[in-house]
XYZ file of C-alpha atoms in Angstrom:
581
model
C 19.090 11.043 -34.972
C 22.125 10.479 -37.215
C 24.414 12.225 -34.754
C 23.180 10.014 -31.982
C 23.770 6.919 -34.093
C 27.303 8.077 -34.909
C 27.917 8.732 -31.239
C 26.651 5.262 -30.315
C 29.310 3.605 -32.453
C 31.914 4.839 -30.027
C 30.647 2.456 -27.331
C 32.022 -1.093 -27.225
C 29.669 -4.012 -27.709
C 29.343 -5.826 -24.369
C 28.370 -9.452 -23.798
C 26.002 -10.642 -21.100
C 28.988 -12.237 -19.320
C 30.875 -8.937 -19.179
C 27.837 -7.225 -17.677
C 27.444 -10.032 -15.131
C 31.095 -9.679 -14.126
C 30.739 -5.907 -13.635
C 27.718 -6.442 -11.375
C 29.595 -9.183 -9.482
C 32.216 -6.503 -8.934
C 29.641 -4.312 -7.203
C 28.865 -1.994 -10.127
C 25.301 -0.805 -10.645
C 24.592 -1.634 -14.286
C 21.262 -0.954 -16.001
C 20.300 -1.506 -19.657
C 18.505 1.436 -21.290
C 17.628 1.664 -25.012
C 20.279 -0.964 -25.888
C 22.965 0.943 -23.980
C 24.781 -0.326 -20.908
C 24.610 2.369 -18.203
C 26.860 2.387 -15.137
C 24.888 4.434 -12.617
C 26.923 4.044 -9.401
C 27.776 7.736 -9.204
C 24.144 8.806 -9.677
C 22.744 6.533 -6.934
C 22.993 9.041 -4.016
C 21.625 11.863 -6.210
C 18.602 10.032 -7.630
C 15.533 12.089 -6.649
C 13.359 8.969 -6.801
C 15.427 7.238 -4.123
C 18.178 4.634 -4.344
C 15.891 1.623 -3.803
C 14.058 2.113 -7.093
C 17.365 2.066 -8.983
C 18.739 -0.966 -7.155
C 15.768 -3.062 -8.316
C 16.714 -2.406 -11.954
C 20.335 -3.595 -11.762
C 21.060 -6.200 -14.452
C 17.767 -5.565 -16.222
C 16.616 -3.852 -19.347
C 14.828 -0.996 -17.594
C 13.869 0.955 -20.727
C 10.110 0.647 -20.180
C 10.306 1.543 -16.484
C 12.634 4.494 -17.115
C 10.532 5.889 -19.954
C 7.314 5.537 -17.976
C 8.568 7.393 -14.898
C 11.016 10.060 -16.135
C 10.902 13.427 -17.854
C 12.664 13.932 -21.181
C 15.467 15.920 -19.500
C 16.114 13.061 -17.076
C 16.301 10.553 -19.928
C 18.825 12.769 -21.729
C 20.870 13.043 -18.528
C 20.965 9.258 -18.240
C 22.834 8.866 -21.485
C 25.866 10.415 -19.748
C 26.342 7.147 -17.892
C 26.766 4.942 -20.998
C 29.755 2.597 -21.001
C 28.788 0.160 -23.761
C 25.975 -1.256 -25.817
C 24.252 -4.601 -26.288
C 22.802 -6.459 -29.247
C 19.787 -8.690 -29.523
C 17.239 -9.559 -26.853
C 18.457 -8.947 -23.318
C 17.647 -11.620 -20.743
C 17.192 -9.898 -17.394
C 19.179 -10.908 -14.343
C 17.633 -10.978 -10.879
C 18.950 -7.810 -9.209
C 21.340 -8.248 -6.238
C 18.859 -6.450 -3.925
C 16.386 -9.251 -4.774
C 18.912 -11.966 -3.948
C 20.465 -12.427 -7.395
C 23.992 -13.874 -7.383
C 26.563 -12.883 -10.002
C 29.797 -14.533 -11.186
C 33.103 -12.813 -11.928
C 34.742 -13.336 -15.329
C 37.069 -15.966 -13.836
C 34.104 -17.928 -12.453
C 32.273 -17.663 -15.787
C 35.390 -18.977 -17.603
C 35.668 -21.910 -15.182
C 32.009 -22.742 -15.694
C 32.255 -22.662 -19.481
C 35.418 -24.784 -19.432
C 33.509 -27.425 -17.478
C 30.488 -27.418 -19.767
C 30.946 -29.176 -23.089
C 32.597 -27.104 -25.788
C 29.704 -27.580 -28.199
C 27.218 -25.875 -25.915
C 29.553 -22.929 -25.338
C 29.825 -22.448 -29.108
C 26.064 -22.322 -29.308
C 26.112 -19.785 -26.486
C 28.434 -17.356 -28.157
C 26.386 -17.620 -31.317
C 23.242 -16.694 -29.408
C 24.786 -13.498 -28.004
C 23.212 -12.607 -24.684
C 20.287 -14.951 -24.683
C 20.053 -17.648 -22.062
C 23.037 -19.636 -20.868
C 21.346 -22.876 -21.827
C 18.906 -23.378 -24.633
C 15.500 -22.912 -23.065
C 14.262 -26.250 -24.305
C 16.477 -28.056 -21.814
C 14.651 -26.468 -18.935
C 11.789 -28.146 -17.221
C 8.972 -26.765 -17.363
C 9.447 -23.005 -17.421
C 12.104 -20.446 -16.585
C 9.802 -18.997 -13.963
C 10.698 -21.234 -11.136
C 14.214 -19.895 -11.225
C 13.213 -16.918 -9.213
C 10.446 -17.278 -6.712
C 11.938 -15.316 -3.871
C 11.763 -17.689 -0.980
C 14.807 -16.694 0.893
C 16.560 -19.036 -1.521
C 19.443 -17.307 -3.204
C 18.377 -16.585 -6.754
C 20.700 -18.268 -9.182
C 21.248 -16.690 -12.561
C 21.764 -18.638 -15.735
C 21.209 -22.331 -15.913
C 21.659 -23.672 -12.418
C 18.324 -25.098 -11.354
C 16.784 -24.811 -7.979
C 14.006 -26.850 -6.501
C 11.345 -24.741 -8.237
C 12.371 -26.175 -11.580
C 10.275 -29.261 -11.039
C 6.739 -29.128 -12.371
C 4.183 -27.882 -9.902
C 2.125 -30.892 -8.981
C -1.557 -30.742 -9.800
C -2.534 -31.267 -6.191
C -0.675 -28.769 -4.008
C -0.989 -31.063 -0.991
C 1.286 -33.721 -2.461
C 4.413 -31.733 -1.695
C 3.347 -31.093 1.890
C 5.276 -33.990 3.343
C 8.719 -32.634 3.883
C 11.589 -32.684 6.298
C 10.973 -29.134 7.428
C 9.251 -28.794 10.753
C 7.697 -25.411 10.246
C 4.994 -25.684 7.625
C 7.148 -23.798 5.111
C 6.571 -26.571 2.599
C 2.859 -25.762 2.784
C 3.591 -22.105 1.930
C 5.871 -23.196 -0.915
C 3.159 -25.405 -2.362
C 0.699 -22.487 -2.332
C 3.324 -20.324 -4.029
C 3.831 -22.892 -6.767
C 0.096 -23.135 -7.236
C -0.247 -19.325 -7.594
C 2.579 -19.201 -10.112
C 1.029 -22.020 -12.110
C -2.326 -20.215 -12.226
C -0.653 -17.015 -13.420
C 1.329 -18.882 -16.075
C -1.900 -20.353 -17.416
C -3.655 -16.999 -17.494
C -0.964 -14.669 -18.870
C 1.187 -14.730 -22.036
C 4.324 -16.889 -22.076
C 7.518 -15.594 -20.502
C 9.601 -16.510 -23.556
C 11.837 -13.499 -24.358
C 10.280 -13.197 -27.850
C 6.718 -13.004 -26.527
C 7.646 -10.443 -23.873
C 9.648 -8.406 -26.399
C 6.583 -8.319 -28.642
C 4.420 -7.062 -25.736
C 7.038 -4.382 -25.056
C 7.127 -3.295 -28.693
C 3.324 -2.977 -28.767
C 3.414 -1.084 -25.447
C 5.923 1.337 -26.936
C 3.638 1.913 -29.933
C 0.763 2.473 -27.487
C 2.875 5.047 -25.624
C 3.443 6.877 -28.894
C -0.330 6.961 -29.510
C -0.910 8.358 -26.017
C 1.588 11.122 -26.824
C 0.174 11.799 -30.297
C -3.404 12.068 -29.048
C -2.381 14.821 -26.640
C -3.089 12.813 -23.497
C 0.023 14.289 -21.876
C -1.274 17.839 -22.391
C -2.154 19.921 -19.359
C -5.901 19.808 -18.699
C -6.273 23.283 -17.221
C -10.053 23.124 -17.006
C -9.895 20.009 -14.862
C -7.476 21.581 -12.382
C -9.434 24.875 -12.289
C -12.561 22.968 -11.177
C -10.452 21.105 -8.604
C -9.103 24.304 -7.061
C -12.631 25.755 -6.757
C -13.711 22.581 -4.940
C -10.770 22.733 -2.538
C -11.387 26.370 -1.633
C -15.129 25.810 -1.203
C -14.519 22.864 1.136
C -12.047 24.841 3.242
C -14.279 27.920 3.584
C -17.327 25.784 4.417
C -15.260 23.980 7.042
C -14.309 27.291 8.699
C -17.946 28.405 8.518
C -19.025 25.216 10.336
C -16.485 25.897 13.098
C -17.878 29.413 13.379
C -21.323 27.821 13.947
C -19.873 25.274 16.392
C -20.607 22.372 14.023
C -17.293 20.664 14.831
C -18.040 17.251 13.296
C -19.307 18.724 10.034
C -16.345 21.104 9.905
C -13.986 18.151 10.347
C -15.692 16.137 7.616
C -15.384 19.040 5.157
C -11.695 19.569 5.951
C -11.096 15.821 5.610
C -12.862 15.844 2.254
C -10.585 18.673 1.128
C -7.481 16.647 2.124
C -8.892 13.605 0.376
C -9.387 15.594 -2.846
C -6.047 17.397 -2.595
C -4.100 14.151 -2.508
C -5.175 13.416 -6.078
C -3.472 16.548 -7.348
C -0.415 15.870 -5.169
C -0.291 12.377 -6.705
C -0.312 13.892 -10.214
C 2.398 16.346 -9.152
C 4.550 13.619 -7.629
C 4.490 11.829 -10.985
C 5.224 15.030 -12.939
C 1.740 14.675 -14.392
C 0.820 18.381 -14.310
C 3.482 20.463 -16.102
C 5.832 17.480 -16.682
C 8.692 19.563 -15.252
C 10.389 17.972 -12.292
C 10.935 20.987 -10.016
C 7.667 22.781 -10.816
C 5.559 19.704 -10.181
C 7.493 18.698 -7.064
C 6.993 22.143 -5.533
C 3.245 21.969 -6.301
C 3.253 18.549 -4.613
C 5.120 19.825 -1.539
C 2.772 22.803 -1.140
C -0.218 20.457 -1.182
C 1.229 17.549 0.802
C 3.383 19.337 3.388
C 1.992 22.890 3.714
C -1.724 21.999 3.446
C -1.756 18.307 4.410
C 1.108 17.878 6.868
C 2.495 14.822 5.013
C 5.895 14.426 3.358
C 6.016 14.428 -0.440
C 9.588 13.086 -0.404
C 8.605 10.128 1.756
C 5.761 9.344 -0.616
C 7.968 9.560 -3.717
C 10.635 7.229 -2.376
C 7.999 4.733 -1.316
C 5.840 5.109 -4.402
C 8.586 4.758 -7.022
C 9.498 1.330 -5.681
C 5.789 0.444 -5.678
C 5.550 1.354 -9.363
C 8.332 -0.965 -10.507
C 7.968 -3.824 -7.995
C 4.172 -3.759 -7.785
C 2.713 -6.339 -5.384
C 6.013 -8.107 -4.697
C 5.608 -9.111 -1.030
C 9.265 -8.582 -0.155
C 9.850 -5.409 -2.208
C 6.653 -3.340 -2.520
C 6.118 -1.151 0.579
C 2.452 -0.671 -0.394
C 1.599 -4.242 0.576
C 3.991 -4.519 3.541
C 1.652 -3.874 6.441
C 2.679 -6.636 8.818
C 1.518 -7.281 11.468
C -1.770 -5.491 10.626
C -2.558 -7.083 7.254
C -1.104 -9.724 4.987
C -2.373 -9.915 1.415
C -0.120 -12.805 0.480
C 0.538 -16.164 2.114
C 4.231 -15.433 1.494
C 4.158 -12.882 4.317
C 3.405 -15.745 6.730
C 6.980 -16.936 6.122
C 8.614 -13.938 7.885
C 9.942 -12.376 4.673
C 12.733 -9.827 4.717
C 11.606 -6.493 3.291
C 14.199 -5.001 0.948
C 12.446 -1.637 1.305
C 12.477 -1.391 5.097
C 15.604 -3.527 5.382
C 14.209 -5.678 8.161
C 12.419 -8.980 8.599
C 8.624 -8.631 8.706
C 8.153 -11.100 11.517
C 5.185 -13.416 11.500
C 5.091 -13.440 15.294
C 2.517 -13.816 18.052
C 1.076 -10.348 17.493
C 0.746 -10.943 13.762
C -0.894 -14.333 14.345
C -3.626 -12.707 16.409
C -4.155 -9.657 14.176
C -4.181 -11.576 10.888
C -6.919 -13.869 12.184
C -9.378 -10.968 12.083
C -7.819 -8.941 9.275
C -10.911 -8.954 7.085
C -12.762 -7.264 9.985
C -10.063 -4.807 11.046
C -9.315 -3.716 7.472
C -11.696 -0.717 7.310
C -11.262 0.471 10.925
C -7.457 0.432 10.642
C -7.463 2.161 7.253
C -9.720 4.830 8.762
C -6.848 5.743 11.101
C -4.219 5.556 8.358
C -3.494 9.267 8.295
C -1.966 9.196 11.794
C 0.505 6.559 10.607
C 1.358 8.747 7.586
C 2.403 11.607 9.899
C 4.762 9.246 11.666
C 6.253 7.912 8.389
C 6.663 11.465 7.077
C 8.563 12.657 10.154
C 10.670 9.507 10.182
C 11.664 10.218 6.565
C 12.446 13.918 7.092
C 14.206 13.659 10.471
C 16.190 10.596 9.460
C 17.275 12.354 6.233
C 16.283 9.441 4.014
C 16.015 11.519 0.845
C 18.817 12.390 -1.594
C 21.501 14.504 0.111
C 22.850 15.917 -3.137
C 21.641 16.450 -6.670
C 18.544 18.111 -8.112
C 16.122 16.869 -5.430
C 18.244 17.640 -2.352
C 16.818 21.084 -1.497
C 13.251 19.779 -1.472
C 13.789 18.439 2.044
C 14.306 21.955 3.424
C 11.141 23.195 1.739
C 9.317 20.199 3.230
C 10.535 21.040 6.744
C 9.237 24.602 6.317
C 5.960 23.074 5.122
C 5.670 20.899 8.227
C 6.127 23.937 10.491
C 3.581 25.854 8.409
C 1.035 23.006 8.646
C 1.270 22.593 12.400
C 1.058 26.378 12.793
C -2.222 26.782 10.917
C -3.781 23.445 11.797
C -2.320 22.666 15.218
C -2.040 26.137 16.672
C -4.488 28.171 14.561
C -7.436 25.789 14.409
C -7.051 23.134 17.118
C -5.643 25.348 19.858
C -6.982 28.839 19.129
C -10.292 28.289 17.343
C -11.775 25.253 19.085
C -13.221 25.863 22.557
C -12.382 22.653 24.471
C -10.808 19.216 24.498
C -13.931 17.405 23.308
C -14.364 19.721 20.308
C -10.712 19.176 19.430
C -11.057 15.412 19.653
C -14.202 15.396 17.489
C -12.614 17.692 14.909
C -9.362 15.710 14.646
C -11.123 12.347 14.395
C -13.773 13.414 11.883
C -11.290 15.239 9.653
C -8.809 12.340 9.678
C -11.439 9.668 9.165
C -13.196 11.650 6.414
C -9.993 11.600 4.377
C -9.634 7.824 4.794
C -11.648 6.617 1.785
C -8.393 7.533 0.072
C -6.569 4.692 1.837
C -9.208 2.232 0.688
C -8.911 3.606 -2.860
C -5.131 3.292 -2.819
C -5.020 -0.354 -1.759
C -8.200 -1.411 -3.588
C -6.478 -1.867 -6.929
C -3.643 -4.049 -5.652
C -4.650 -5.974 -2.523
C -6.696 -8.579 -4.401
C -4.376 -8.986 -7.389
C -1.550 -11.467 -7.967
C 1.476 -11.335 -5.653
C 3.349 -14.130 -7.438
C 6.876 -13.526 -8.664
C 7.111 -14.666 -12.284
C 10.808 -13.953 -12.494
C 12.908 -11.291 -14.184
C 11.811 -12.057 -17.760
C 8.321 -10.645 -17.293
C 7.877 -7.342 -19.133
C 6.839 -4.131 -17.397
C 3.364 -3.867 -19.023
C 2.513 -7.502 -18.276
C 3.538 -7.147 -14.639
C 1.402 -4.006 -14.242
C -1.669 -5.675 -15.746
C -1.197 -8.779 -13.611
C -0.844 -6.936 -10.298
C -3.362 -4.110 -10.716
C -7.091 -3.806 -11.294
C -9.331 -0.929 -12.302
C -12.519 0.249 -10.647
C -15.424 0.798 -12.983
C -17.377 3.915 -12.049
C -19.688 6.357 -13.842
C -18.053 9.501 -15.195
C -19.802 11.886 -12.792
C -18.143 10.050 -9.882
C -14.617 10.495 -11.270
C -13.982 13.457 -8.960
C -14.508 11.221 -5.919
C -12.042 8.543 -7.068
C -9.578 11.122 -8.324
C -8.008 8.989 -11.019
C -7.187 6.148 -8.639
C -10.008 4.140 -10.209
C -7.832 3.957 -13.356
C -4.934 2.420 -11.486
C -3.990 0.053 -14.336
C -3.841 2.915 -16.832
C -1.911 4.980 -14.304
C 0.617 2.184 -13.775
C 1.205 1.885 -17.512
C 1.484 5.670 -17.972
C 2.293 7.225 -14.583
C 2.926 10.713 -16.001
C -0.497 11.109 -17.643
C -2.640 13.536 -15.630
C -5.634 11.911 -13.961
C -8.046 14.089 -15.961
C -6.902 12.285 -19.120
C -6.964 8.725 -17.792
C -10.521 7.957 -18.916
C -9.583 8.810 -22.491
C -6.401 6.731 -22.234
C -8.424 3.739 -21.014
C -9.881 3.065 -24.478
C -6.386 2.815 -26.003
C -5.200 0.481 -23.246
C -8.239 -1.743 -23.718
C -7.336 -2.143 -27.413
C -3.713 -2.912 -26.530
C -4.793 -5.596 -24.035
C -7.032 -7.257 -26.599
C -4.248 -7.231 -29.150
C -1.563 -8.867 -26.977
C -4.113 -11.037 -25.120
C -3.377 -9.656 -21.674
C -6.373 -9.841 -19.307
C -7.430 -6.381 -18.098
C -9.052 -6.562 -14.647
C -12.010 -4.216 -14.279
C -14.555 -4.523 -11.455
C -17.282 -2.350 -9.995
C -16.505 -0.545 -6.732
C -18.469 -2.987 -4.565
C -16.906 -5.971 -6.332
C -13.426 -4.571 -5.828
C -14.088 -4.340 -2.110
C -15.445 -7.891 -2.090
C -12.331 -9.121 -3.885
C -10.059 -7.450 -1.327
C -11.967 -8.727 1.701
C -11.976 -12.150 0.037
C -8.202 -12.024 -0.320
C -7.752 -10.998 3.319
C -9.961 -13.886 4.492
C -8.094 -16.301 2.233
C -4.762 -15.356 3.815
C -6.328 -15.695 7.301
C -7.431 -19.191 6.303
C -3.951 -20.010 5.013
C -2.558 -18.839 8.351
C -4.919 -21.244 10.130
C -3.793 -24.133 7.904
C -0.170 -23.219 8.555
C -0.796 -23.275 12.314
C -2.463 -26.670 11.949
C 0.579 -28.044 10.075
C 2.897 -26.731 12.758
C 0.728 -28.114 15.573
C 0.387 -31.567 14.075
C 4.140 -31.827 13.594
C 4.782 -30.647 17.128
C 2.307 -33.068 18.658
C 3.086 -36.222 16.676
C 6.458 -35.746 15.072
C 4.966 -38.151 12.528
C 5.452 -36.673 9.071
C 3.150 -39.024 7.221
C 0.427 -38.110 9.688
C 1.105 -34.463 9.006
C 0.647 -34.944 5.281
C -2.588 -36.756 5.970
C -4.000 -34.057 8.272
C -3.332 -31.432 5.740
C -4.845 -33.283 2.863
C -8.022 -33.646 4.782
C -8.167 -29.935 5.606
C -7.505 -28.910 2.064
C -10.754 -30.478 0.953
C -12.744 -28.827 3.726
C -11.822 -25.439 2.365
């Protein structure tokens, strides 16, 4: 430890302004364990994809980095140190999320304009906020509610700095002709509800939550919850083999539907182990676990592990953010947030998710189409996997680069045994093939319900860059309460909150970790959302219907403006509808 401390003295102390200027200059700067890291050169090599790193620019990413990386990776990161910081770091909004940064010259101009007394106070406070927080009305949150507005760092206020009115319909009357003001009012309302329910976003409060979370992480380590649970995986493997052999037996007896269901059940179960492997939750060694994941996902399941990792890493750090989290970006099929009705630009897919005619029709019925569409989800996953592998979206260099070639071999292997061996050679005719493909793919679809269950009904509000990692995870994720004997069916996904806090803990140890997390939540007064399976489903369907209803209100706003052009009338219409709800 002493050597590391001695080494750390060699790095210059950097101010928040210097960091801002570097980012304005296009550098990718991340704060990790009080060090300033410049990670530009690592970006193309990062096995977890470039997007995940871009979301952390300008932020203290210590919690996120420690949650998702192996010890070797964390050691490797220290190579990129260029300086260190002191005191509490106030996060910037990353450029990929619309944050704007000023060069040193611009910062100097700004401080020359502001009164000298306040700039003295600033330098005394180190890197805390550019203006004393007390001068802000009513909360720093409204600085960054991504609405296509450019996020402004520091103390410039945007329109979200005014208090959210008690009645969201008051702000309806606006000059805009497209009902966007209605969506904004709902956004403000959601943020207000979250602010009431969750701890304050003051840097001190969030730093305290982070410190307690770190202590909790140490307990998880000390109690051996990271240890390999060999017994659990041995039982799993027996189940997989039994399912596969029974499936082949059914085909031998011409029971095509039953054979398909058993194969689908095997895929459904296998994904849980692939999920552990993708998070380095089995041996905690990057290459070993990734190869296990590729064998399961690509060779046995026909899906790309690399695609999933790139997608999933962003999901873990930007959970439930409508414009950043690919796991809730299913336009035009579903929208789980009213914000998606405003044609948001997805930073993940790099395109606008249009709220167009098709979306208007599909979202009307989304609470009815939810299960049928999820049942066919596996076909979409094939497409996404091929798109990822053919388009070479993974890292082209670095430790994870060769995985793509193994994945391509896996895809050939899968279509040889499944496509040629079973579908073409074993099954007698077209009808048998159709039945077998549909039953096997639909039987594995409870997985898709399980994956989205924990997030679709939770908050999608953006509380700004000051919110700590553990608070964001607990606000955007819920757990499914199920009896222990059913754990095999949920495969660890029922402990999604625990998994989001400690992604590298194997699913066999999540139930034991849950007790520690429950204590942590009570201590820092963070609500922990836990519902029964049926209730979870009700919550999700409820959320889907709510967004459908918001879409109807939006259409009404747009129609009344179009027909009358009378803004006061428009406000009136809306007010009336709001009470009908």
